[in-house]
Tab-separated table of C-alpha atoms in Angstrom:
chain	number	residue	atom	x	y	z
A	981	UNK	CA	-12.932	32.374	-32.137
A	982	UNK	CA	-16.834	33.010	-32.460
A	983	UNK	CA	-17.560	34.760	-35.535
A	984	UNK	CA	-19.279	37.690	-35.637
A	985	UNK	CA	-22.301	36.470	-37.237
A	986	UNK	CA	-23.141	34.013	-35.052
A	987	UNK	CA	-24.488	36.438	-32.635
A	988	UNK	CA	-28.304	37.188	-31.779
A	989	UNK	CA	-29.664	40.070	-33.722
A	990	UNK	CA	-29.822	42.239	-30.325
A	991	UNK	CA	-26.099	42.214	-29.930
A	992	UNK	CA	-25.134	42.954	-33.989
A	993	UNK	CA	-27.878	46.178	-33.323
A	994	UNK	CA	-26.097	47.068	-30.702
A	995	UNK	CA	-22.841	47.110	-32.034
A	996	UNK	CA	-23.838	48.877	-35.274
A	997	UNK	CA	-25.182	51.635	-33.050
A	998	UNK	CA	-22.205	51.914	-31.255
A	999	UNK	CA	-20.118	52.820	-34.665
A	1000	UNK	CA	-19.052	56.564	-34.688
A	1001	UNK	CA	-20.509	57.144	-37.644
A	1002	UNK	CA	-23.021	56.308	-40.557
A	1003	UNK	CA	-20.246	55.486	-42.921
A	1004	UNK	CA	-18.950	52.383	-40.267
A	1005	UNK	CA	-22.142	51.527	-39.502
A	1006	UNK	CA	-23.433	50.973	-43.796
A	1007	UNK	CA	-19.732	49.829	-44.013
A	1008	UNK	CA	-20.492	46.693	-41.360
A	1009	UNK	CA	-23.999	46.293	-42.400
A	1010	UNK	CA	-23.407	45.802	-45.966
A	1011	UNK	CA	-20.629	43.220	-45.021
A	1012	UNK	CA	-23.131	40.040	-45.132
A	1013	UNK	CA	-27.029	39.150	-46.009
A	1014	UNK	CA	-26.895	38.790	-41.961
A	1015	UNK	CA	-25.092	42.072	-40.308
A	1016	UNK	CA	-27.869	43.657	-43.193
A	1017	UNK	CA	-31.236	42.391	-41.967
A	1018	UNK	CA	-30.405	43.225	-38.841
A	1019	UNK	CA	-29.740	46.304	-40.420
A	1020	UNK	CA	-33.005	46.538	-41.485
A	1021	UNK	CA	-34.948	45.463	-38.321
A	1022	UNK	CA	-33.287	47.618	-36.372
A	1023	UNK	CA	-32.659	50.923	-38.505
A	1024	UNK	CA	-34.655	53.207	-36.332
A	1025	UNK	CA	-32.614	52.496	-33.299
A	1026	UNK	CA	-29.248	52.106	-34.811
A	1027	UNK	CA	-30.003	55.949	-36.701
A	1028	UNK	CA	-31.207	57.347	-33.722
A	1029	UNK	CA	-27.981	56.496	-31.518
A	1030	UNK	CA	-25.531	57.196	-34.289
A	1031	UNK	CA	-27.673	60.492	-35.165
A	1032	UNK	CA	-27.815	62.001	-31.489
A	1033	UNK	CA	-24.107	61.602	-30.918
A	1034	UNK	CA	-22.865	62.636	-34.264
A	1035	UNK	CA	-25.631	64.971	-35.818
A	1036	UNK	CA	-25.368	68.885	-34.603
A	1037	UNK	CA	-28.926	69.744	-33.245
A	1038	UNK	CA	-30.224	66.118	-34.121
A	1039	UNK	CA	-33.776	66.018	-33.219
A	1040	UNK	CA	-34.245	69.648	-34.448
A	1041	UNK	CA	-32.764	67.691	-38.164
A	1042	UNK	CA	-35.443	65.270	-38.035
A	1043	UNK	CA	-38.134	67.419	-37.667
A	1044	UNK	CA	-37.809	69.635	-40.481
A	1045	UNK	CA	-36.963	66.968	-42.630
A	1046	UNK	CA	-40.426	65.459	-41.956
A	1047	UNK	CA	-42.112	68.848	-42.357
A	1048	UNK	CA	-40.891	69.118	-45.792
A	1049	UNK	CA	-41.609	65.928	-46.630
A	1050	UNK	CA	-44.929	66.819	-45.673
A	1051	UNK	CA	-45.150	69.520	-48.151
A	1052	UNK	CA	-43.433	67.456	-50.549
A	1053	UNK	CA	-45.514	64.530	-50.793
A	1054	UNK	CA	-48.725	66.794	-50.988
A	1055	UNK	CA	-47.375	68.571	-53.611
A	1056	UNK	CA	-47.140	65.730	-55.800
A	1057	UNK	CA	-49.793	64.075	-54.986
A	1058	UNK	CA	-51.068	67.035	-56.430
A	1059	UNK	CA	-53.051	68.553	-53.261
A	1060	UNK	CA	-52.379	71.256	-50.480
A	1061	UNK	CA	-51.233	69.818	-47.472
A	1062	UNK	CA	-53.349	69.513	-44.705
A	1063	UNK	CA	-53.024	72.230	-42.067
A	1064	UNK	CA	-50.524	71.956	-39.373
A	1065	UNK	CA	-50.509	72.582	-35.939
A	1066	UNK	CA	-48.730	72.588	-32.924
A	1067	UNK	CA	-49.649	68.921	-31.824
A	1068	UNK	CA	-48.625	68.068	-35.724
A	1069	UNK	CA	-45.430	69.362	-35.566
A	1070	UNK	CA	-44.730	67.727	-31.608
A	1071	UNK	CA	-46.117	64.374	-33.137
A	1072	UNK	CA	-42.849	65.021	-35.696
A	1073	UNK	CA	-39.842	64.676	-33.208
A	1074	UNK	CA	-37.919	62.045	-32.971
A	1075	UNK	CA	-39.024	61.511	-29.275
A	1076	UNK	CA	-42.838	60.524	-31.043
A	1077	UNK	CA	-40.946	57.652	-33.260
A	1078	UNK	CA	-37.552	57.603	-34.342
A	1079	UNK	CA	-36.086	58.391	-37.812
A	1080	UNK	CA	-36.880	55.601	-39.928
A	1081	UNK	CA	-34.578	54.189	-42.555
A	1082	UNK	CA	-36.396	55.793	-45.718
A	1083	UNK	CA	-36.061	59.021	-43.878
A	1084	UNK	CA	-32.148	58.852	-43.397
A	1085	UNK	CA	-30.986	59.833	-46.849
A	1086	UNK	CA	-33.191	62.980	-46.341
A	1087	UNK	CA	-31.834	63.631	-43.280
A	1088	UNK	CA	-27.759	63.211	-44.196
A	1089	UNK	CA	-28.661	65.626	-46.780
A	1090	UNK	CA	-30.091	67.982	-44.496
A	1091	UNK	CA	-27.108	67.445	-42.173
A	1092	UNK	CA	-24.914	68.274	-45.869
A	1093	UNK	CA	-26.641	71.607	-46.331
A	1094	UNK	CA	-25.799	72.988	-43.008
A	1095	UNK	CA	-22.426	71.569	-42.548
A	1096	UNK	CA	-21.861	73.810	-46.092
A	1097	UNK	CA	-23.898	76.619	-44.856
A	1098	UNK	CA	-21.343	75.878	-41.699
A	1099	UNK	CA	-18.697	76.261	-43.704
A	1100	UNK	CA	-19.705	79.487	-45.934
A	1101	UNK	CA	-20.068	81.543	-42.731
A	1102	UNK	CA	-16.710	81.093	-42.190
A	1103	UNK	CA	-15.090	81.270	-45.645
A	1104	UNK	CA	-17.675	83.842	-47.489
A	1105	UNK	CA	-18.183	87.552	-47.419
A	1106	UNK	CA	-20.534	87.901	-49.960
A	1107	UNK	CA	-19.760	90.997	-51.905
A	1108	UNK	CA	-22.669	93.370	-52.442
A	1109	UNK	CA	-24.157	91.997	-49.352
A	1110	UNK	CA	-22.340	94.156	-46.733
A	1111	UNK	CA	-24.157	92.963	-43.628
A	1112	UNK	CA	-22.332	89.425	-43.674
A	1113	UNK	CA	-19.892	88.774	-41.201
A	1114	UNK	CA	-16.920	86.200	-42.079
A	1115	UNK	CA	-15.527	85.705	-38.069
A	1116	UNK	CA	-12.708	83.357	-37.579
A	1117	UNK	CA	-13.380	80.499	-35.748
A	1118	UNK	CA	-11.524	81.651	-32.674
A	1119	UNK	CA	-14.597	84.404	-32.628
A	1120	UNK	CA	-16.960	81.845	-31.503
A	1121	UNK	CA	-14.857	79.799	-29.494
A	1122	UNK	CA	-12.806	81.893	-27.799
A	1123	UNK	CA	-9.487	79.940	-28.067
A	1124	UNK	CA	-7.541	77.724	-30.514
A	1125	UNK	CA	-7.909	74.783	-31.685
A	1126	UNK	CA	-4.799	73.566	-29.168
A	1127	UNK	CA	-6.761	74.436	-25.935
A	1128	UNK	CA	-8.632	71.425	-24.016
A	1129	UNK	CA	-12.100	73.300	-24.450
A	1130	UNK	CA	-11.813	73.544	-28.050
A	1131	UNK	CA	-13.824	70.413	-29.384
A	1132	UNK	CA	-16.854	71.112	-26.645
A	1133	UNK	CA	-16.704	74.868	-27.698
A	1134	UNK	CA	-16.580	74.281	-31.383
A	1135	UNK	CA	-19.931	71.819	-30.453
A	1136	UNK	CA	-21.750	74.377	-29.140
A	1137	UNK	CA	-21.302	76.650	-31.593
A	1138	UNK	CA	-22.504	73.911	-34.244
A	1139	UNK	CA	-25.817	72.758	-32.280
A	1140	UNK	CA	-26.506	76.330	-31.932
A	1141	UNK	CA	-25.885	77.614	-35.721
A	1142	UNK	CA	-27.458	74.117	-36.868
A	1143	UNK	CA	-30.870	74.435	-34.543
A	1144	UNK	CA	-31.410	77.694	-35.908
A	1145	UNK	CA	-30.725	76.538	-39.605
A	1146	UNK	CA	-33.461	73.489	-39.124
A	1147	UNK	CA	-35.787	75.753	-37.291
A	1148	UNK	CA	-36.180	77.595	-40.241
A	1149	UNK	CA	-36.616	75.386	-42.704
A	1150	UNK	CA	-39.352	73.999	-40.635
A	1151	UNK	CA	-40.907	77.529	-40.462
A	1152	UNK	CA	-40.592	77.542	-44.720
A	1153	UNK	CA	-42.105	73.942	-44.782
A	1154	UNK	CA	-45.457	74.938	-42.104
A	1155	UNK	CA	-45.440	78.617	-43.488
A	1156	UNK	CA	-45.565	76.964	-47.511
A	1157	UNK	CA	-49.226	76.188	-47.475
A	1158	UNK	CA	-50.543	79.872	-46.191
A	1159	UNK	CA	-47.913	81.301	-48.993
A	1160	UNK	CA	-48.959	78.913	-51.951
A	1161	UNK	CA	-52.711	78.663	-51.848
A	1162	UNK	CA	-53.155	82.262	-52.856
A	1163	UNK	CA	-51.565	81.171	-56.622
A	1164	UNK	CA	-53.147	77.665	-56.444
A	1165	UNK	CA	-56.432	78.551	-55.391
A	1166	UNK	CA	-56.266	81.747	-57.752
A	1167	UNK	CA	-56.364	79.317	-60.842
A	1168	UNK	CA	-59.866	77.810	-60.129
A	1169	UNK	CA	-61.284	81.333	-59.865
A	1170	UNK	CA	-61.980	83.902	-62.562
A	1171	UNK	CA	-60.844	86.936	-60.937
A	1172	UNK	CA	-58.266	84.945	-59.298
A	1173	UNK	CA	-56.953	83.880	-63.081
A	1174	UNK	CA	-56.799	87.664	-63.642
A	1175	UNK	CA	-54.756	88.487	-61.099
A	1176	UNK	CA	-52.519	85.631	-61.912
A	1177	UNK	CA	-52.322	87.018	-65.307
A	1178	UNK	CA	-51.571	90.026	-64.041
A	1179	UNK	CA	-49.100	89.255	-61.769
A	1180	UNK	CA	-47.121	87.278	-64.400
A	1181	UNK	CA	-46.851	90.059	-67.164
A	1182	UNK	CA	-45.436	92.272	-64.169
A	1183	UNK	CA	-42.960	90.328	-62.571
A	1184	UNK	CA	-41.763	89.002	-66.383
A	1185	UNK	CA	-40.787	92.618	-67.044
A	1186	UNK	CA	-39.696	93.497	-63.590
A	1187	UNK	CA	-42.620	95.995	-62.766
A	1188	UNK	CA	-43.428	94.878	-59.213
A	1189	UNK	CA	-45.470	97.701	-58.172
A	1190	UNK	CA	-48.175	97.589	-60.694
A	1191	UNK	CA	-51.055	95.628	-59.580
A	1192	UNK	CA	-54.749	97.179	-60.448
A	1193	UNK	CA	-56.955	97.877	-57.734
A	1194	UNK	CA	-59.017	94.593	-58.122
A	1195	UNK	CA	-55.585	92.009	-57.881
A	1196	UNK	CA	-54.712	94.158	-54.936
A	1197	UNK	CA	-57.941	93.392	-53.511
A	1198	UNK	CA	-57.697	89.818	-54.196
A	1199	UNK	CA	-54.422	89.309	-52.743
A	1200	UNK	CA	-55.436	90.897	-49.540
A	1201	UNK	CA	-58.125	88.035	-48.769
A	1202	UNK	CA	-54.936	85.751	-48.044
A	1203	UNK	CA	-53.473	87.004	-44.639
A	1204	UNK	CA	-50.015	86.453	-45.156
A	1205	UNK	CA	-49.796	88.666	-48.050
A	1206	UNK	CA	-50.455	91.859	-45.511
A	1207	UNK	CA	-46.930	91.868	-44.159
A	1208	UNK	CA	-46.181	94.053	-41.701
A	1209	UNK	CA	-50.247	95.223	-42.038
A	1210	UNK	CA	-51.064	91.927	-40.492
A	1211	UNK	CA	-53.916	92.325	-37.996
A	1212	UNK	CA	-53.157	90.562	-34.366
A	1213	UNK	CA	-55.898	88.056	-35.146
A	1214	UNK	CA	-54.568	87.441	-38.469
A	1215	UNK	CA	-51.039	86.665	-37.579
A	1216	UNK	CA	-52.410	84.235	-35.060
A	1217	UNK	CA	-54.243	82.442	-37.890
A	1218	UNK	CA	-51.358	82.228	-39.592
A	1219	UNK	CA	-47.868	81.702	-37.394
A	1220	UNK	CA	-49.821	80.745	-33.772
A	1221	UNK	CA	-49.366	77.370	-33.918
A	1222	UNK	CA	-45.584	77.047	-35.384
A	1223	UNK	CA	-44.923	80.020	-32.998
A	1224	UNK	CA	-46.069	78.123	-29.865
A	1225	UNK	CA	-44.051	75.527	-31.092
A	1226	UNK	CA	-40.836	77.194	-31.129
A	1227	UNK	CA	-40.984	79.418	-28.295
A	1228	UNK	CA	-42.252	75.912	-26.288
A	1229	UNK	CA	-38.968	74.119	-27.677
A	1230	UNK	CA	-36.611	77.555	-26.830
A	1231	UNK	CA	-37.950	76.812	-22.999
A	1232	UNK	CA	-36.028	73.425	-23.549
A	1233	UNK	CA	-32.674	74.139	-24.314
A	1234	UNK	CA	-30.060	74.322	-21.476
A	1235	UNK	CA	-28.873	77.315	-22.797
A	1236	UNK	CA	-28.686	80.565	-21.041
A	1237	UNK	CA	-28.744	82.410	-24.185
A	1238	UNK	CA	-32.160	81.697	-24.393
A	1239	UNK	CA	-33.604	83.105	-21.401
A	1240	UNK	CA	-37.083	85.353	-21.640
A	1241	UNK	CA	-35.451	88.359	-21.034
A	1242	UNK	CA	-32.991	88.076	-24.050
A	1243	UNK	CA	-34.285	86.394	-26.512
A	1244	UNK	CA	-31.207	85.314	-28.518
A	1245	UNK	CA	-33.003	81.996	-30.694
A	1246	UNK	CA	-35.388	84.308	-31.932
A	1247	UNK	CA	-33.086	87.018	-32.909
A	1248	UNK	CA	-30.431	84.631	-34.557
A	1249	UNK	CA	-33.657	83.006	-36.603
A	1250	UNK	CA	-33.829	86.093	-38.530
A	1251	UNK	CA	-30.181	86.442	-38.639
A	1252	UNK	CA	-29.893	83.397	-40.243
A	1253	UNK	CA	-32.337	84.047	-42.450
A	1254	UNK	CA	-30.654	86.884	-43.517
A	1255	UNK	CA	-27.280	85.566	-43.614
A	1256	UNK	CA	-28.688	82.498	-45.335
A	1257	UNK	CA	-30.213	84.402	-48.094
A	1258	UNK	CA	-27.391	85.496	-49.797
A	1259	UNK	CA	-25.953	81.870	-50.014
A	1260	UNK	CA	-28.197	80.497	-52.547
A	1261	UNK	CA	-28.036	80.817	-56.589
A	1262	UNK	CA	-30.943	80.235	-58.790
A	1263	UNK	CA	-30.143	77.587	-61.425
A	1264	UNK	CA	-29.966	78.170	-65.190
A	1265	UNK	CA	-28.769	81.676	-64.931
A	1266	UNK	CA	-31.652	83.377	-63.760
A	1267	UNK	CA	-31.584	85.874	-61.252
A	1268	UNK	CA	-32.403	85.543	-57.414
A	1269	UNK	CA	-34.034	88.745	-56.207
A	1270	UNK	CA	-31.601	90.914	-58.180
A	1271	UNK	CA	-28.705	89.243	-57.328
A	1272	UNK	CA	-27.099	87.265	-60.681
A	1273	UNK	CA	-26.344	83.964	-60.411
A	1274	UNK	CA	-23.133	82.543	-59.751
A	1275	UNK	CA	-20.547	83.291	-62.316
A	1276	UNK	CA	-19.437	79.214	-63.043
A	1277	UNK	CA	-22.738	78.161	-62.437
A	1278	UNK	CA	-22.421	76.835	-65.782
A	1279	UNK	CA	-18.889	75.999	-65.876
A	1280	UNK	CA	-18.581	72.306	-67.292
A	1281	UNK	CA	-15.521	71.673	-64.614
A	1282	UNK	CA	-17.853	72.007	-61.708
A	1283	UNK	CA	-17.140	69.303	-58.674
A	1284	UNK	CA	-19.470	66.673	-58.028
A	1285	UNK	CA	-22.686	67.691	-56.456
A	1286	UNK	CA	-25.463	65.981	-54.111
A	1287	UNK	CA	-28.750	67.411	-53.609
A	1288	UNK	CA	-31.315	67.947	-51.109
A	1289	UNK	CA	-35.324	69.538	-51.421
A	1290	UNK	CA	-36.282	72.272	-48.768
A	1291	UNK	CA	-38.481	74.843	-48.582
A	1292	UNK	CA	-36.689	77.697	-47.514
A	1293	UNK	CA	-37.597	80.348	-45.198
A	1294	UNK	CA	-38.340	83.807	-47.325
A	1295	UNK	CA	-38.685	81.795	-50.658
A	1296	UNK	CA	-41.771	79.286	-49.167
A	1297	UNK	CA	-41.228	77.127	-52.562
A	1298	UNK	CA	-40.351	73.920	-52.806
A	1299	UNK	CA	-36.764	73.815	-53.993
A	1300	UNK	CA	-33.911	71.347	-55.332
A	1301	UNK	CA	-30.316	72.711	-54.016
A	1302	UNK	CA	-27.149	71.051	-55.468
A	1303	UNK	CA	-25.066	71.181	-53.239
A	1304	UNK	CA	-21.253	69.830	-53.795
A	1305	UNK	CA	-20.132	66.585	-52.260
A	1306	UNK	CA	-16.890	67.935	-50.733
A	1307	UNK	CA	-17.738	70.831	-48.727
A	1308	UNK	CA	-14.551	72.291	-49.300
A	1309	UNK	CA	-15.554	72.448	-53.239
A	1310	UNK	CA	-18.192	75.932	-52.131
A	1311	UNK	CA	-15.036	77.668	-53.310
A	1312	UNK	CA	-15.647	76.429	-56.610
A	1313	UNK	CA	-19.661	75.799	-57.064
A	1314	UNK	CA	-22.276	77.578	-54.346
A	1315	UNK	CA	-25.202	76.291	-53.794
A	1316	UNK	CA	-27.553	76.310	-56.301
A	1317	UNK	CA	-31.614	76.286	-56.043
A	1318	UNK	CA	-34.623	75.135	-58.979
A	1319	UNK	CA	-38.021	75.296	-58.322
A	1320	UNK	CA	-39.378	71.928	-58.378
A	1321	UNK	CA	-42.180	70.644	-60.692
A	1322	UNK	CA	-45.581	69.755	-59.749
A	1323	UNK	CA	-46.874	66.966	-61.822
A	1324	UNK	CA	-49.671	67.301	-64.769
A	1325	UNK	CA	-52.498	65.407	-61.740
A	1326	UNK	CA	-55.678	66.572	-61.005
A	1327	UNK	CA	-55.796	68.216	-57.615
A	1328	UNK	CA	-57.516	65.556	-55.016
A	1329	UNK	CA	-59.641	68.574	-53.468
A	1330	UNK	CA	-61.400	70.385	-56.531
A	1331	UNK	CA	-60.286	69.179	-60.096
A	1332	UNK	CA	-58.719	71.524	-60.935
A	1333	UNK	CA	-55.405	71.544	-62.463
A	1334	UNK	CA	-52.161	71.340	-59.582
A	1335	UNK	CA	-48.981	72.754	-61.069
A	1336	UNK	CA	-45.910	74.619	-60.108
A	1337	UNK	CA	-47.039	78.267	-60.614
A	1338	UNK	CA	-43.744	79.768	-61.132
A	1339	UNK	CA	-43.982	82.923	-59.223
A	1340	UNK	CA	-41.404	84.180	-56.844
A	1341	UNK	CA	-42.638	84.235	-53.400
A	1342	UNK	CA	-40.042	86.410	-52.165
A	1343	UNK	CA	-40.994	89.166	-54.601
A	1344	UNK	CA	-44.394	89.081	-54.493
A	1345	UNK	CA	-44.441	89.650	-50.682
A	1346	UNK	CA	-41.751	92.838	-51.302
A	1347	UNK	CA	-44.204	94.211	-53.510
A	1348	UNK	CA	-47.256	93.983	-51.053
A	1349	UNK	CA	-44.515	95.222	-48.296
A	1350	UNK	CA	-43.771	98.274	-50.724
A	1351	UNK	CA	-47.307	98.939	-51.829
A	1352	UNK	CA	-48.607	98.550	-48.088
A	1353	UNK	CA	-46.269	101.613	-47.259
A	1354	UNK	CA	-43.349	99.652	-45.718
A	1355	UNK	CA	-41.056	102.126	-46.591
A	1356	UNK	CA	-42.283	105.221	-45.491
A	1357	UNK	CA	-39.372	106.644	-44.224
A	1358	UNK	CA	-35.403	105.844	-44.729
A	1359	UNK	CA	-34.649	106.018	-41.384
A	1360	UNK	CA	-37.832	103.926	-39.946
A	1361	UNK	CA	-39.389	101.283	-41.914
A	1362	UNK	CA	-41.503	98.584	-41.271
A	1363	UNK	CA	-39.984	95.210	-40.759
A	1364	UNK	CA	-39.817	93.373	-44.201
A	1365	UNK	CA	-41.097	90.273	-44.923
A	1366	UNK	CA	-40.700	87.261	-44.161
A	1367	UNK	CA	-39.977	88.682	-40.400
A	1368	UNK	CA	-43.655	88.880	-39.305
A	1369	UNK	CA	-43.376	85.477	-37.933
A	1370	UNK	CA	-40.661	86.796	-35.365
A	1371	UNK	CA	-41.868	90.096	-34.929
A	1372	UNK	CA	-44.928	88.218	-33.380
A	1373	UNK	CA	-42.815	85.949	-31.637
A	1374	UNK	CA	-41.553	88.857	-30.196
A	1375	UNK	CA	-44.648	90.977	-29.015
A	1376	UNK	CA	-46.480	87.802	-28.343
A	1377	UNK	CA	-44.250	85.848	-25.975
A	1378	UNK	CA	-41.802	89.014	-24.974
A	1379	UNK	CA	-43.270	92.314	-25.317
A	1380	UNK	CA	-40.954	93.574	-27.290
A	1381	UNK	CA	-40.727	95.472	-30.318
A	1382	UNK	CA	-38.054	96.826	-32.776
A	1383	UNK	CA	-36.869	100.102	-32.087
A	1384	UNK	CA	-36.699	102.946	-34.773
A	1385	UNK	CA	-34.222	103.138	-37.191
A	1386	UNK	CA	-33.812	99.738	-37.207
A	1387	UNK	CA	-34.666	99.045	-40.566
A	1388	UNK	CA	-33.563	101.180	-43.569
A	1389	UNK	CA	-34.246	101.085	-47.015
A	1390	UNK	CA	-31.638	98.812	-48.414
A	1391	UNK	CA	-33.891	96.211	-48.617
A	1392	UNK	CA	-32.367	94.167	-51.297
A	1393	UNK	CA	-28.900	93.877	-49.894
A	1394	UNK	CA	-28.696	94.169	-46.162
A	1395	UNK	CA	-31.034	96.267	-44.337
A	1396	UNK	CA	-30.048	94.562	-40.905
A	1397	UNK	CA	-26.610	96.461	-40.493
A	1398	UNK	CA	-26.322	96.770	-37.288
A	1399	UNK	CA	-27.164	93.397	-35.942
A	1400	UNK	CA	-25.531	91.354	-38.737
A	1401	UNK	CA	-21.821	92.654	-38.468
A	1402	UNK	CA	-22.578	90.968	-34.649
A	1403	UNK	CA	-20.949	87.696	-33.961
A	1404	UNK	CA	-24.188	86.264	-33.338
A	1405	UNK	CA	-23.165	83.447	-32.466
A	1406	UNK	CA	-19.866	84.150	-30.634
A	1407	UNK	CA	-20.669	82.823	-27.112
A	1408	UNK	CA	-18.418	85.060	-24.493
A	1409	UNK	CA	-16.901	82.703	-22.440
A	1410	UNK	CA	-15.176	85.002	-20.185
A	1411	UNK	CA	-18.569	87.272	-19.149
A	1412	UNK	CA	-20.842	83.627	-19.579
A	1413	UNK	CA	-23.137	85.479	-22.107
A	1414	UNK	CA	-24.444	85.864	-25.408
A	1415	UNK	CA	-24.878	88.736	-27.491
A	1416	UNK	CA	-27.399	91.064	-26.676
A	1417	UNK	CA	-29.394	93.353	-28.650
A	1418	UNK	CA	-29.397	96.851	-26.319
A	1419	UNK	CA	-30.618	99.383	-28.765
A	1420	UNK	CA	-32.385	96.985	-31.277
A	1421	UNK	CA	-35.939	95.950	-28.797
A	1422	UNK	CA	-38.073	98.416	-26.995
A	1423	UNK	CA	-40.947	97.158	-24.115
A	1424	UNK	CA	-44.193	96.999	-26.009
A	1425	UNK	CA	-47.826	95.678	-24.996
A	1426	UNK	CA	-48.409	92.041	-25.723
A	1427	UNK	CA	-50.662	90.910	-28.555
């Protein structure tokens, strides 16, 4: 019999792309200095077959992983990253040049985070947050795990609930730059270094309503920071291009749920976002927009834990989540977020110092929201932020609003009530459609 190595390089490829998963295919590789160069040569083929036929919402992975990873190597490098646009983020698919071998770990570890985000949706009602769902899984598949259509069900569901996780996270990694340079650029300037001042003595003590007149000012020359003020030119400066992208890559999926006249990917982005939200502890006790952290966070019999480094949507900073290696573990550790650390090297553009400023995003942009009269009423307030992106989305590319009375002021827990307790992504396979959201858009004139 012909052994195995003696075959051309094409045919030990092919074989190691045929394997049903990563873990046969390092697992044959790694069985001789030959089965591993070819390993090598041909990584970018051998991940992109074994990816597409075993990764939920695949290319949508890759992408964000690269977009951090943009972000994350200009960060410590010690420089902004360059701006993005629409052809920058097109040139990032898989379809441009296939996931490389130094890319992979990233990616598995993207593919870890929503397999336990996957798993928290259907295991987790998060007390205090009452807008959370916790469905069974026979609420998105409509049947049991014994019928015929289970599996191919059970695979929509996950390419949908995955997509939407990745799209957002490439939203956090594009959006990080316009959310960032405001604190970066602030500590070159002198009034800028006032405001930062400022802005650190209030959020230390929890006062996030008490910026002066001048920091107020200041923070307004950064468009992003006007929330739900933002003018129509202004939120085209600042989401046009990464909201091109998406609604261009919604026209692509063969999925009815996504056509113009209900716009279901948009609407589960910020469902996700706020479902999302909730899942994530900050590390070494410290609170996470009011919520306290974890209660074992600290506990010294905690399972074994991987990590991966996203920017996620809302928070637009660069963060390490631990994450545990058996997904089944979330009972017993969550998933747990720390700001990463910018390096002491002079930034490449001006000289200046680059470091990790320390503020939280997420606040900040609540206290513009509050002091920009986002809460007017309790019955009909402005969308909160980080939704401007899909609230252009919407006008832009639907002509469609929110409705009032949509929004309410429970801002910190779940001011979505009425579309969260939805089984968003519950497919109903009796009618053929999708939820809808009657009584949540209104007709309105396009940007």
């Amino acid at each position: 019999m012909e052994l195995f190595t003696s075959y051309p390089p094409e045919i030990i490829a092919r074989v190691l792309a045929s394997c049903d998963s990563f873990n046969d295919a390092f697992a044959l590789a790694s069985s001789c200095q030959y089965t591993y160069a070819v390993w090598l040569d041909h990584g970018a083929s051998i991940i992109h077959s074994i990816g597409t036929r075993t990764i939920p919402a695949y290319e949508h992975a890759v992408v964000a992983v690269r977009a951090t990873n943009t972000v994350k190597e200009a960060f410590h490098a010690g420089r902004l990253p360059p701006n993005m646009t629409h052809d920058d983020i097109e040139e990032l698919e898989p379809s441009h040049q296939k996931c490389r071998l130094p890319e992979l770990a990233d990616l598995l570890a993207f593919c870890h985070l929503a397999a336990c985000l996957e798993y928290a949706y259907f295991h987790f009602e998060e007390h205090g947050y009452t807008c959370v769902l916790c469905p069974e899984i026979k609420d998105v598949t409509w049947c049991t795990k014994d019928d015929t259509v289970f599996d191919q069900r059970f695979h929509d569901f996950q390419e949908k609930f995955h997509r939407v996780l990745y799209k957002n996270l490439l939203a956090g990694a594009f959006l990080w730059k316009s959310h960032n340079e405001l604190f970066i650029k602030a500590a070159a300037d002198g009034a800028g270094k006032r405001f930062l001042e400022e802005l650190r003595s209030l959020q230390a003590r929890g006062d996030w309503q008490g910026l002066s007149d001048d920091s107020q000012a200041y923070i307004a020359e950064f468009p992003v920071y006007d929330v739900h003020k933002m003018t129509p030119a202004s939120q085209e400066q600042v989401f046009g291009h990464i909201a091109r992208y998406l609604i261009e890559d919604i026209a692509l999926i063969p999925d009815p749920a996504c056509a113009a006249e209900a716009p279901w990917e948009v609407m589960a982005s910020i469902y996700a976002h706020e479902y999302h939200s909730p899942q994530f502890f900050n590390a070494g006790g410290k609170h996470r927009h009011g919520r306290p952290p974890f209660k074992n966070s600290t506990a010294s019999d905690l399972p074994p834990t991987r990590k991966v480094t996203v920017v996620l949507f809302g928070e637009f900073q660069l963060e390490e989540v631990s994450m545990p290696i058996n997904i089944e573990d979330m009972h017993r550790t969550r998933l747990v977020a720390t700001q990463l650390q910018a390096s002491s090297s002079e930034s490449a553009q001006d000289g200046n110092p680059f470091a990790c400023h320390g503020f939280d995003i997420a606040v900040t942009l609540r206290d513009r929201y509050l002091f920009l009269g986002g809460e007017e009423a309790w019955e009909d307030c402005a969308p909160h932020p980080p939704l401007q992106l899909y609230t252009f989305m919407l006008k832009k590319y639907y002509g469609l609003g929110f409705s009032p009375c949509v929004f309410d002021l429970t801002f910190e827990e779940g001011y979505y009530l009425t579309f969260l307790s939805e089984t968003i992504f519950g497919h109903d396979y009796h009618t053929g459609l999708d939820p809808n959201f009657s009584g949540l858009l209104n007709a309105c004139s396009r940007n």
